[in-house]
Short mmCIF file of C-alpha atoms in Angstrom, two decimals:
data_model
loop_
_atom_site.label_atom_id
_atom_site.label_comp_id
_atom_site.label_asym_id
_atom_site.label_seq_id
_atom_site.Cartn_x
_atom_site.Cartn_y
_atom_site.Cartn_z
CA UNK A 1 0.00 0.00 0.00
CA UNK A 2 2.99 2.24 0.36
CA UNK A 3 2.94 2.65 -3.42
CA UNK A 4 -0.19 4.80 -3.00
CA UNK A 5 2.01 7.61 -1.74
CA UNK A 6 4.56 7.45 -4.57
CA UNK A 7 4.85 10.88 -6.15
CA UNK A 8 4.06 11.39 -9.80
CA UNK A 9 7.08 11.68 -12.09
CA UNK A 10 7.98 15.25 -13.01
CA UNK A 11 10.16 16.27 -15.92
CA UNK A 12 13.31 18.10 -14.72
CA UNK A 13 13.18 20.69 -17.54
CA UNK A 14 10.54 23.07 -18.87
CA UNK A 15 8.23 22.07 -21.70
CA UNK A 16 10.16 24.30 -24.11
CA UNK A 17 13.53 22.88 -23.05
CA UNK A 18 12.17 19.33 -23.24
CA UNK A 19 10.89 19.86 -26.78
CA UNK A 20 14.20 21.37 -27.91
CA UNK A 21 16.34 18.60 -26.41
CA UNK A 22 14.19 15.83 -27.88
CA UNK A 23 13.99 17.50 -31.29
CA UNK A 24 17.72 18.12 -31.51
CA UNK A 25 18.54 14.66 -30.12
CA UNK A 26 16.45 13.16 -32.91
CA UNK A 27 18.24 15.44 -35.37
CA UNK A 28 21.60 14.15 -34.14
CA UNK A 29 20.40 10.58 -34.69
CA UNK A 30 19.57 11.51 -38.26
CA UNK A 31 22.99 13.09 -38.79
CA UNK A 32 25.28 10.63 -37.01
CA UNK A 33 23.23 7.44 -36.82
CA UNK A 34 21.61 5.45 -34.07
CA UNK A 35 24.51 3.02 -33.89
CA UNK A 36 26.92 5.81 -33.01
CA UNK A 37 24.68 6.55 -30.02
CA UNK A 38 23.97 3.01 -28.85
CA UNK A 39 27.34 1.39 -29.59
CA UNK A 40 29.68 4.32 -29.02
CA UNK A 41 32.07 4.35 -26.07
CA UNK A 42 31.27 6.58 -23.12
CA UNK A 43 34.49 8.45 -22.33
CA UNK A 44 35.25 8.63 -18.62
CA UNK A 45 37.62 10.90 -16.65
CA UNK A 46 40.00 8.02 -15.96
CA UNK A 47 43.49 6.98 -17.03
CA UNK A 48 41.89 4.39 -19.31
CA UNK A 49 41.11 7.30 -21.64
CA UNK A 50 43.55 10.10 -20.77
CA UNK A 51 47.14 10.41 -19.50
CA UNK A 52 47.66 10.30 -15.76
CA UNK A 53 50.16 13.17 -15.68
CA UNK A 54 49.19 16.74 -16.53
CA UNK A 55 51.47 19.77 -16.20
CA UNK A 56 49.74 22.20 -18.58
CA UNK A 57 52.43 21.92 -21.25
CA UNK A 58 51.58 22.52 -24.89
CA UNK A 59 52.68 18.98 -25.80
CA UNK A 60 50.41 17.43 -23.16
CA UNK A 61 47.44 19.51 -24.28
CA UNK A 62 48.15 18.59 -27.90
CA UNK A 63 48.04 14.89 -26.98
CA UNK A 64 44.76 15.42 -25.11
CA UNK A 65 43.27 17.25 -28.10
CA UNK A 66 44.31 14.40 -30.40
CA UNK A 67 42.62 11.89 -28.08
CA UNK A 68 39.40 13.92 -27.85
CA UNK A 69 39.35 14.26 -31.63
CA UNK A 70 39.77 10.51 -32.11
CA UNK A 71 37.00 9.78 -29.60
CA UNK A 72 34.74 12.08 -31.65
CA UNK A 73 35.81 10.46 -34.96
CA UNK A 74 37.61 13.58 -36.15
CA UNK A 75 41.07 13.25 -37.65
CA UNK A 76 43.62 15.13 -35.48
CA UNK A 77 45.52 15.99 -38.67
CA UNK A 78 42.88 18.57 -39.67
CA UNK A 79 43.12 20.42 -36.33
CA UNK A 80 45.57 23.06 -35.14
CA UNK A 81 45.92 23.95 -31.45
CA UNK A 82 46.23 27.62 -30.47
CA UNK A 83 46.22 29.61 -27.22
CA UNK A 84 44.95 33.09 -26.35
CA UNK A 85 44.38 35.30 -23.30
CA UNK A 86 41.01 36.68 -22.28
CA UNK A 87 40.38 39.24 -19.53
CA UNK A 88 38.05 38.11 -16.74
CA UNK A 89 36.93 40.88 -14.37
CA UNK A 90 35.80 39.87 -10.92
CA UNK A 91 32.55 41.45 -9.77
CA UNK A 92 31.38 41.24 -6.14
CA UNK A 93 32.99 37.88 -5.52
CA UNK A 94 31.78 36.38 -8.81
CA UNK A 95 34.07 36.04 -11.78
CA UNK A 96 32.69 36.42 -15.27
CA UNK A 97 33.41 33.28 -17.23
CA UNK A 98 34.60 35.07 -20.33
CA UNK A 99 35.57 32.61 -23.03
CA UNK A 100 37.54 29.43 -22.44
CA UNK A 101 37.75 28.28 -26.04
CA UNK A 102 37.17 29.36 -29.61
CA UNK A 103 36.88 27.79 -33.05
CA UNK A 104 37.90 29.18 -36.42
CA UNK A 105 38.56 27.92 -39.93
CA UNK A 106 41.52 28.56 -42.19
CA UNK A 107 42.39 27.34 -45.66
CA UNK A 108 43.74 23.96 -44.61
CA UNK A 109 43.01 23.54 -40.90
CA UNK A 110 40.33 23.92 -38.27
CA UNK A 111 41.81 26.07 -35.50
CA UNK A 112 41.01 25.13 -31.90
CA UNK A 113 41.79 27.89 -29.40
CA UNK A 114 42.16 27.51 -25.61
CA UNK A 115 42.23 30.41 -23.16
CA UNK A 116 45.49 30.26 -21.19
CA UNK A 117 43.89 30.89 -17.78
CA UNK A 118 41.55 27.92 -18.20
CA UNK A 119 44.28 25.28 -18.50
CA UNK A 120 44.75 24.46 -14.82
CA UNK A 121 42.05 21.78 -14.64
CA UNK A 122 42.49 19.04 -17.28
CA UNK A 123 38.80 18.11 -17.07
CA UNK A 124 37.86 21.67 -18.05
CA UNK A 125 40.36 21.47 -20.91
CA UNK A 126 38.76 18.25 -22.15
CA UNK A 127 35.27 19.77 -21.93
CA UNK A 128 36.39 22.82 -23.90
CA UNK A 129 38.15 20.72 -26.52
CA UNK A 130 35.08 18.50 -26.95
CA UNK A 131 32.89 21.56 -27.49
CA UNK A 132 35.23 23.23 -29.97
CA UNK A 133 35.84 20.01 -31.92
CA UNK A 134 32.06 19.61 -31.95
CA UNK A 135 32.05 22.82 -34.01
CA UNK A 136 34.17 21.02 -36.59
CA UNK A 137 31.48 18.35 -36.97
CA UNK A 138 28.58 20.80 -37.05
CA UNK A 139 29.91 24.04 -38.55
CA UNK A 140 33.04 22.84 -40.29
CA UNK A 141 31.26 19.97 -42.03
CA UNK A 142 28.35 22.26 -42.88
CA UNK A 143 25.69 20.38 -40.96
CA UNK A 144 24.51 23.70 -39.54
CA UNK A 145 25.43 27.35 -40.01
CA UNK A 146 26.47 30.14 -37.66
CA UNK A 147 23.15 31.88 -38.18
CA UNK A 148 21.22 29.10 -36.42
CA UNK A 149 20.47 30.54 -32.99
CA UNK A 150 20.89 27.26 -31.13
CA UNK A 151 24.20 26.18 -32.65
CA UNK A 152 26.11 26.63 -29.35
CA UNK A 153 23.74 24.62 -27.09
CA UNK A 154 23.46 22.06 -29.89
CA UNK A 155 27.24 21.66 -29.77
CA UNK A 156 27.04 20.93 -26.02
CA UNK A 157 24.26 18.40 -26.71
CA UNK A 158 26.49 16.78 -29.33
CA UNK A 159 29.14 16.08 -26.69
CA UNK A 160 26.56 14.05 -24.76
CA UNK A 161 25.53 12.19 -27.91
CA UNK A 162 29.14 11.33 -28.81
CA UNK A 163 30.07 10.11 -25.33
CA UNK A 164 32.06 13.06 -23.93
CA UNK A 165 29.18 14.76 -22.15
CA UNK A 166 30.42 13.86 -18.68
CA UNK A 167 33.13 16.48 -19.06
CA UNK A 168 30.77 19.12 -20.46
CA UNK A 169 28.14 18.54 -17.77
CA UNK A 170 30.60 18.52 -14.89
CA UNK A 171 32.14 21.78 -16.10
CA UNK A 172 28.84 23.73 -16.05
CA UNK A 173 29.55 25.30 -12.65
CA UNK A 174 33.11 25.78 -11.47
CA UNK A 175 34.43 26.86 -8.08
CA UNK A 176 37.72 28.70 -7.78
CA UNK A 177 39.75 29.16 -4.61
CA UNK A 178 42.68 31.55 -4.46
CA UNK A 179 45.34 32.38 -1.91
CA UNK A 180 47.73 35.32 -1.95
CA UNK A 181 49.71 35.50 1.26
CA UNK A 182 47.39 36.65 4.06
CA UNK A 183 44.45 36.91 1.65
CA UNK A 184 42.33 34.11 0.25
CA UNK A 185 39.00 33.89 -1.45
CA UNK A 186 36.44 31.89 -3.36
CA UNK A 187 34.49 32.55 -6.51
CA UNK A 188 32.16 30.67 -8.82
CA UNK A 189 31.67 30.80 -12.57
CA UNK A 190 29.56 29.17 -15.24
CA UNK A 191 30.69 27.46 -18.43
CA UNK A 192 28.72 26.04 -21.32
CA UNK A 193 25.33 26.64 -22.92
CA UNK A 194 23.06 24.04 -21.30
CA UNK A 195 21.81 24.18 -17.73
CA UNK A 196 22.51 21.36 -15.30
CA UNK A 197 18.89 20.20 -15.64
CA UNK A 198 19.14 20.20 -19.44
CA UNK A 199 22.32 18.16 -19.31
CA UNK A 200 20.58 15.76 -16.93
CA UNK A 201 17.63 15.30 -19.29
CA UNK A 202 19.99 14.80 -22.24
CA UNK A 203 21.76 12.08 -20.29
CA UNK A 204 18.39 10.50 -19.53
CA UNK A 205 17.78 10.20 -23.28
CA UNK A 206 21.34 8.93 -23.76
CA UNK A 207 20.91 6.22 -21.14
CA UNK A 208 17.45 5.10 -22.27
CA UNK A 209 18.54 4.92 -25.91
CA UNK A 210 21.39 2.63 -24.87
CA UNK A 211 19.16 0.50 -22.63
CA UNK A 212 21.03 1.67 -19.53
CA UNK A 213 18.32 2.29 -16.96
CA UNK A 214 20.69 2.28 -13.96
CA UNK A 215 24.07 3.03 -15.59
CA UNK A 216 27.26 2.93 -13.58
CA UNK A 217 28.39 6.20 -15.15
CA UNK A 218 25.75 8.09 -13.16
CA UNK A 219 28.18 8.19 -10.25
CA UNK A 220 30.61 10.17 -12.44
CA UNK A 221 28.14 13.05 -12.92
CA UNK A 222 28.01 15.98 -10.52
CA UNK A 223 25.12 15.55 -8.09
CA UNK A 224 22.72 18.12 -9.56
CA UNK A 225 23.10 16.75 -13.10
CA UNK A 226 22.83 13.19 -11.78
CA UNK A 227 19.59 14.00 -9.95
CA UNK A 228 18.09 15.58 -13.07
CA UNK A 229 19.14 12.54 -15.10
CA UNK A 230 17.46 10.12 -12.69
CA UNK A 231 14.36 12.31 -12.61
CA UNK A 232 14.29 12.43 -16.40
CA UNK A 233 14.72 8.67 -16.73
CA UNK A 234 11.86 8.04 -14.34
CA UNK A 235 9.63 10.55 -16.11
CA UNK A 236 10.25 9.06 -19.56
CA UNK A 237 9.99 5.40 -18.55
CA UNK A 238 6.81 5.88 -16.50
CA UNK A 239 4.97 8.28 -18.80
CA UNK A 240 6.39 7.55 -22.24
CA UNK A 241 6.12 11.29 -22.86
CA UNK A 242 9.03 11.68 -25.25
CA UNK A 243 9.09 12.29 -28.99
CA UNK A 244 12.36 10.39 -29.65
CA UNK A 245 11.94 7.29 -31.80
CA UNK A 246 13.54 4.94 -29.26
CA UNK A 247 10.85 5.67 -26.63
CA UNK A 248 7.66 3.63 -26.78
CA UNK A 249 4.56 5.78 -26.11
CA UNK A 250 2.38 4.69 -23.19
#
């Protein structure tokens, strides 16, 4: 009888966000194939996928970029790594995220740019590289154009689809601690174009499409994204309210 008091499933995102995520997820299936989603490898923040040592050298970052490119089925030979500096003013204890990466095209290469102050955390570097290399697949290969308003959030969604979304989702909110002699402080910034709830719902679609109802990789997600993912999985499986082709309507 305790089941009488079980709460009704609630979608973790708004109706508008839900419709966009499902529509674009279906679009990605059409562009990259269902097999790429269901059979692709989920890339984890472990030494099975990335080097154990990281000292922020250009050679190390180049090797990481090559690995990310290969995981996304992009040839490293068409990419060129660059670095730049962006000013980040601090306002009332909050730092403005500024830019951490950029993408541009030249005659023979796709240029991937990393902001030099964002290189301390290798997980942030991987998230930025995955996003910028995603531009190669979407913009560089002319699947979409710059004039499409949602091309940036779509690129974040692509990282989930291609198995590198753990890095993108976990980099959404970042805490920074600093110490300068007798002074120390803390600040928080935001990175990326999808909210934590939107990432969670995208991962719910990812898991359901792969038949992973209780995936082990959930433990690798930051708590707020993980909670939204679980909530989204429950909502979809119990209601069938999802327009993606791999969900059976109830």
